[in-house]
Amino acid sequence: GNSVTQMEGPVTLSEEAFLTINCTYTATGYPSLFWYVQYPGEGLQLLLKATKADDKGSNKGFEATYRKETTSFHLEKGSVQVSDSAVYFCALSTTGTASKLTFGTGTRLQVTL
Amino acid sequence: EAGVAQSPRYKIIEKRQSVAFWCNPISGHATLYWYQQILGQGPKLLIQFQNNGVVDDSQLPKDRFSAERLKGVDSTLKIQPAKLEDSAVYLCASRPPRQNTEAFFGQGTRLTVV
């Protein structure tokens, strides 16, 4: 079946450090890939997405590239801020209008001054 | 555009009691999901509806959990009787009937079973 594997957290970084959160997936066919973010006490929000191989999703300084050859969708940001502290979830969706949405376990990011 | 609405935001019940959660998806969204998120874990799909039909309920503990989506709009998720291990955040999400779109999440209902 479909699955998503994320690097375990927590990840603790100083402000302005470079961030990478690894995500790999297993799926049949050509899934769409997503990063969602969950700030404390809030629901999940879409951060970025990519729907086909070699697509790059980007938002708020975050980027991730859909790599079919390595089945990966790693999240990166060049310079993190304290306000980026949150839990980040990688997810995949199968094709079709009634497609399933499968999440990884999440990676907590804590950014300190 | 209004988002996904869930209620209540918080609920505390004793074990063996029953509880119900309500979700109002974004208008026009055919797909509705209920997820259970235990502290420190990723969301786990409980049930997925396409309009008012069930697409996937393979991980729904059917001896105690039930869900319905009448008229393909609002949905309720019920637990009866609740167990301590049901303590979690219950997330509702909806998705438009287009390929490759994201799901939109409500703020969730935090359930504590004591």
Tab-separated table of C-alpha atoms in Angstrom:
chain	number	residue	atom	x	y	z
A	1	GLY	CA	0.000	0.000	0.000
A	2	ASN	CA	0.944	3.658	-0.006
A	3	SER	CA	3.158	5.023	2.735
A	4	VAL	CA	5.214	8.064	3.691
A	5	THR	CA	8.382	8.032	5.795
A	6	GLN	CA	9.690	11.196	7.411
A	7	MET	CA	12.809	11.872	9.403
A	8	GLU	CA	12.165	11.788	13.101
A	9	GLY	CA	12.288	14.933	15.151
A	10	PRO	CA	12.486	17.076	16.944
A	11	VAL	CA	14.741	19.202	14.819
A	12	THR	CA	16.222	22.133	16.707
A	13	LEU	CA	17.880	24.938	14.764
A	14	SER	CA	19.098	28.426	15.414
A	15	GLU	CA	17.415	31.264	13.573
A	16	GLU	CA	18.777	31.749	10.026
A	17	ALA	CA	20.021	28.156	9.828
A	18	PHE	CA	19.358	25.950	6.798
A	19	LEU	CA	16.564	23.429	7.120
A	20	THR	CA	16.106	20.039	5.501
A	21	ILE	CA	13.368	17.615	6.484
A	22	ASN	CA	13.580	14.335	4.610
A	23	CYS	CA	10.537	12.593	3.176
A	24	THR	CA	10.374	9.437	1.081
A	25	TYR	CA	7.319	7.654	-0.180
A	26	THR	CA	6.032	4.351	-1.510
A	27	ALA	CA	3.134	4.451	-3.927
A	28	THR	CA	1.770	2.887	-7.045
A	29	GLY	CA	1.322	5.078	-10.058
A	30	TYR	CA	2.007	8.792	-9.959
A	31	PRO	CA	0.879	10.350	-6.695
A	32	SER	CA	0.675	14.017	-5.827
A	33	LEU	CA	2.895	15.081	-2.930
A	34	PHE	CA	2.223	17.634	-0.219
A	35	TRP	CA	3.784	19.281	2.779
A	36	TYR	CA	1.372	20.387	5.478
A	37	VAL	CA	2.265	22.467	8.543
A	38	GLN	CA	0.589	22.426	11.944
A	39	TYR	CA	1.206	25.367	14.245
A	40	PRO	CA	0.494	24.905	17.965
A	41	GLY	CA	-3.217	24.611	18.656
A	42	GLU	CA	-4.190	24.837	15.007
A	43	GLY	CA	-5.311	22.512	12.240
A	44	LEU	CA	-3.223	21.391	9.297
A	45	GLN	CA	-2.495	23.921	6.576
A	46	LEU	CA	-1.106	23.224	3.162
A	47	LEU	CA	2.438	24.546	2.848
A	48	LEU	CA	3.249	23.439	-0.700
A	49	LYS	CA	2.546	20.713	-3.218
A	50	ALA	CA	3.865	19.067	-6.388
A	51	THR	CA	1.771	16.997	-8.732
A	52	LYS	CA	4.268	15.428	-11.122
A	53	ALA	CA	7.894	14.358	-11.317
A	54	ASP	CA	10.470	17.174	-11.234
A	55	ASP	CA	7.873	19.727	-10.133
A	56	LYS	CA	9.072	22.099	-7.428
A	57	GLY	CA	6.571	23.358	-4.895
A	58	SER	CA	7.392	26.551	-3.010
A	59	ASN	CA	5.778	28.833	-0.455
A	60	LYS	CA	6.972	31.201	2.312
A	61	GLY	CA	10.614	30.450	1.480
A	62	PHE	CA	10.106	26.685	1.712
A	63	GLU	CA	10.768	24.437	-1.293
A	64	ALA	CA	10.442	20.763	-2.160
A	65	THR	CA	11.128	18.936	-5.425
A	66	TYR	CA	9.262	15.807	-6.527
A	67	ARG	CA	12.006	13.259	-7.265
A	68	LYS	CA	10.519	10.148	-8.793
A	69	GLU	CA	13.881	8.400	-9.234
A	70	THR	CA	14.549	8.546	-5.487
A	71	THR	CA	10.859	8.605	-4.416
A	72	SER	CA	11.579	11.652	-2.300
A	73	PHE	CA	10.087	15.047	-1.534
A	74	HIS	CA	12.482	16.705	0.910
A	75	LEU	CA	11.493	20.034	2.452
A	76	GLU	CA	14.095	22.810	2.519
A	77	LYS	CA	14.375	26.394	3.641
A	78	GLY	CA	17.465	28.516	3.376
A	79	SER	CA	16.997	30.581	6.528
A	80	VAL	CA	14.499	29.577	9.202
A	81	GLN	CA	12.768	31.954	11.581
A	82	VAL	CA	11.380	31.448	15.066
A	83	SER	CA	7.900	31.703	13.554
A	84	ASP	CA	8.588	28.540	11.515
A	85	SER	CA	8.464	26.466	14.694
A	86	ALA	CA	5.721	23.915	14.039
A	87	VAL	CA	5.129	20.288	13.074
A	88	TYR	CA	5.608	19.470	9.396
A	89	PHE	CA	3.822	16.564	7.701
A	90	CYS	CA	4.661	15.029	4.360
A	91	ALA	CA	1.694	13.464	2.556
A	92	LEU	CA	0.821	11.754	-0.675
A	93	SER	CA	-2.370	11.435	-2.621
A	94	THR	CA	-3.268	8.845	-5.168
A	95	THR	CA	-4.811	9.900	-8.450
A	96	GLY	CA	-8.538	10.064	-9.060
A	97	THR	CA	-11.283	12.271	-7.713
A	98	ALA	CA	-11.864	9.987	-4.701
A	99	SER	CA	-8.180	9.729	-3.952
A	100	LYS	CA	-6.757	8.755	-0.599
A	101	LEU	CA	-4.487	11.055	1.398
A	102	THR	CA	-1.749	9.380	3.444
A	103	PHE	CA	0.425	11.204	5.976
A	104	GLY	CA	3.827	10.679	7.473
A	105	THR	CA	4.350	10.800	11.226
A	106	GLY	CA	5.386	14.447	11.276
A	107	THR	CA	8.602	16.253	12.182
A	108	ARG	CA	8.637	18.862	14.907
A	109	LEU	CA	10.815	21.873	14.165
A	110	GLN	CA	11.928	24.202	16.924
A	111	VAL	CA	13.796	27.356	15.985
A	112	THR	CA	15.614	29.313	18.679
A	113	LEU	CA	17.110	32.790	18.734
B	1	GLU	CA	-14.718	31.168	1.137
B	2	ALA	CA	-15.604	29.640	4.496
B	3	GLY	CA	-13.333	26.893	5.740
B	4	VAL	CA	-14.099	23.488	7.180
B	5	ALA	CA	-16.057	23.901	10.406
B	6	GLN	CA	-15.827	21.441	13.261
B	7	SER	CA	-17.479	21.322	16.654
B	8	PRO	CA	-16.960	21.076	19.483
B	9	ARG	CA	-13.325	22.222	19.776
B	10	TYR	CA	-12.788	20.360	23.019
B	11	LYS	CA	-14.559	17.525	24.788
B	12	ILE	CA	-13.830	15.676	28.000
B	13	ILE	CA	-15.787	12.509	28.751
B	14	GLU	CA	-15.477	9.498	31.006
B	15	LYS	CA	-14.668	6.104	29.570
B	16	ARG	CA	-17.677	4.132	28.398
B	17	GLN	CA	-19.584	7.333	27.639
B	18	SER	CA	-20.560	8.286	24.108
B	19	VAL	CA	-19.541	11.374	22.120
B	20	ALA	CA	-20.299	12.862	18.721
B	21	PHE	CA	-18.339	15.257	16.535
B	22	TRP	CA	-19.723	17.355	13.736
B	23	CYS	CA	-18.112	18.578	10.528
B	24	ASN	CA	-19.349	21.012	7.892
B	25	PRO	CA	-17.087	20.830	4.823
B	26	ILE	CA	-16.433	23.543	2.286
B	27	SER	CA	-19.363	23.933	-0.076
B	28	GLY	CA	-19.003	21.855	-3.228
B	29	HIS	CA	-16.338	19.538	-1.831
B	30	ALA	CA	-17.304	15.990	-2.696
B	31	THR	CA	-14.677	14.205	-0.620
B	32	LEU	CA	-14.738	14.278	3.175
B	33	TYR	CA	-12.209	12.650	5.478
B	34	TRP	CA	-12.136	11.954	9.196
B	35	TYR	CA	-8.678	11.492	10.710
B	36	GLN	CA	-7.567	10.569	14.215
B	37	GLN	CA	-4.375	12.251	15.392
B	38	ILE	CA	-2.891	10.865	18.589
B	39	LEU	CA	-0.387	13.137	20.322
B	40	GLY	CA	2.992	12.962	18.626
B	41	GLN	CA	1.736	10.970	15.649
B	42	GLY	CA	0.585	11.712	12.128
B	43	PRO	CA	-3.087	11.775	11.151
B	44	LYS	CA	-4.571	8.325	10.662
B	45	LEU	CA	-7.504	7.994	8.270
B	46	LEU	CA	-10.640	6.666	9.916
B	47	ILE	CA	-13.138	7.049	7.097
B	48	GLN	CA	-13.417	8.688	3.687
B	49	PHE	CA	-16.675	9.697	2.004
B	50	GLN	CA	-17.245	10.544	-1.629
B	51	ASN	CA	-20.479	12.537	-1.594
B	52	ASN	CA	-22.595	10.450	0.801
B	53	GLY	CA	-20.984	7.096	0.014
B	54	VAL	CA	-18.144	5.461	1.965
B	55	VAL	CA	-14.911	5.029	-0.043
B	56	ASP	CA	-12.689	3.654	2.720
B	57	ASP	CA	-13.467	2.731	6.322
B	58	SER	CA	-10.893	-0.025	6.676
B	59	GLN	CA	-9.275	1.571	9.749
B	60	LEU	CA	-12.483	2.559	11.509
B	61	PRO	CA	-13.045	0.490	14.707
B	62	LYS	CA	-16.567	-0.387	13.754
B	63	ASP	CA	-17.444	-1.949	17.076
B	64	ARG	CA	-17.385	1.508	18.671
B	65	PHE	CA	-17.012	4.142	15.942
B	66	SER	CA	-19.626	5.135	13.392
B	67	ALA	CA	-19.873	7.949	10.877
B	68	GLU	CA	-22.411	9.245	8.445
B	69	ARG	CA	-22.670	11.938	5.835
B	70	LEU	CA	-26.267	12.682	5.140
B	71	LYS	CA	-27.131	14.325	1.810
B	72	GLY	CA	-23.433	14.432	0.962
B	73	VAL	CA	-22.772	17.556	3.030
B	74	ASP	CA	-22.345	17.596	6.830
B	75	SER	CA	-20.891	14.628	8.635
B	76	THR	CA	-20.940	13.268	12.172
B	77	LEU	CA	-18.491	10.877	13.805
B	78	LYS	CA	-19.635	9.018	16.901
B	79	ILE	CA	-17.801	6.959	19.491
B	80	GLN	CA	-19.784	4.648	21.738
B	81	PRO	CA	-18.498	3.557	24.184
B	82	ALA	CA	-15.295	5.560	24.453
B	83	LYS	CA	-12.026	4.083	25.687
B	84	LEU	CA	-9.016	5.828	27.187
B	85	GLU	CA	-7.019	5.170	24.013
B	86	ASP	CA	-9.538	7.216	21.992
B	87	SER	CA	-8.037	10.392	23.465
B	88	ALA	CA	-6.842	12.260	20.384
B	89	VAL	CA	-7.596	15.129	18.049
B	90	TYR	CA	-10.239	14.268	15.464
B	91	LEU	CA	-9.678	16.110	12.218
B	92	CYS	CA	-12.166	16.614	9.435
B	93	ALA	CA	-11.005	17.559	5.955
B	94	SER	CA	-12.686	18.121	2.617
B	95	ARG	CA	-11.483	18.185	-0.938
B	96	PRO	CA	-12.936	19.505	-4.194
B	97	PRO	CA	-13.828	17.106	-7.029
B	98	ARG	CA	-10.724	17.903	-9.092
B	99	GLN	CA	-7.524	15.976	-9.663
B	100	ASN	CA	-4.363	16.789	-7.738
B	101	THR	CA	-5.929	19.247	-5.322
B	102	GLU	CA	-5.134	19.529	-1.664
B	103	ALA	CA	-7.439	18.746	1.234
B	104	PHE	CA	-8.598	21.541	3.529
B	105	PHE	CA	-8.672	20.820	7.251
B	106	GLY	CA	-10.802	22.037	10.109
B	107	GLN	CA	-9.248	22.987	13.431
B	108	GLY	CA	-10.105	19.626	14.936
B	109	THR	CA	-11.840	18.400	18.063
B	110	ARG	CA	-9.592	17.501	20.975
B	111	LEU	CA	-11.116	14.570	22.861
B	112	THR	CA	-9.923	13.581	26.316
B	113	VAL	CA	-11.274	10.359	27.781
B	114	VAL	CA	-10.755	10.042	31.545
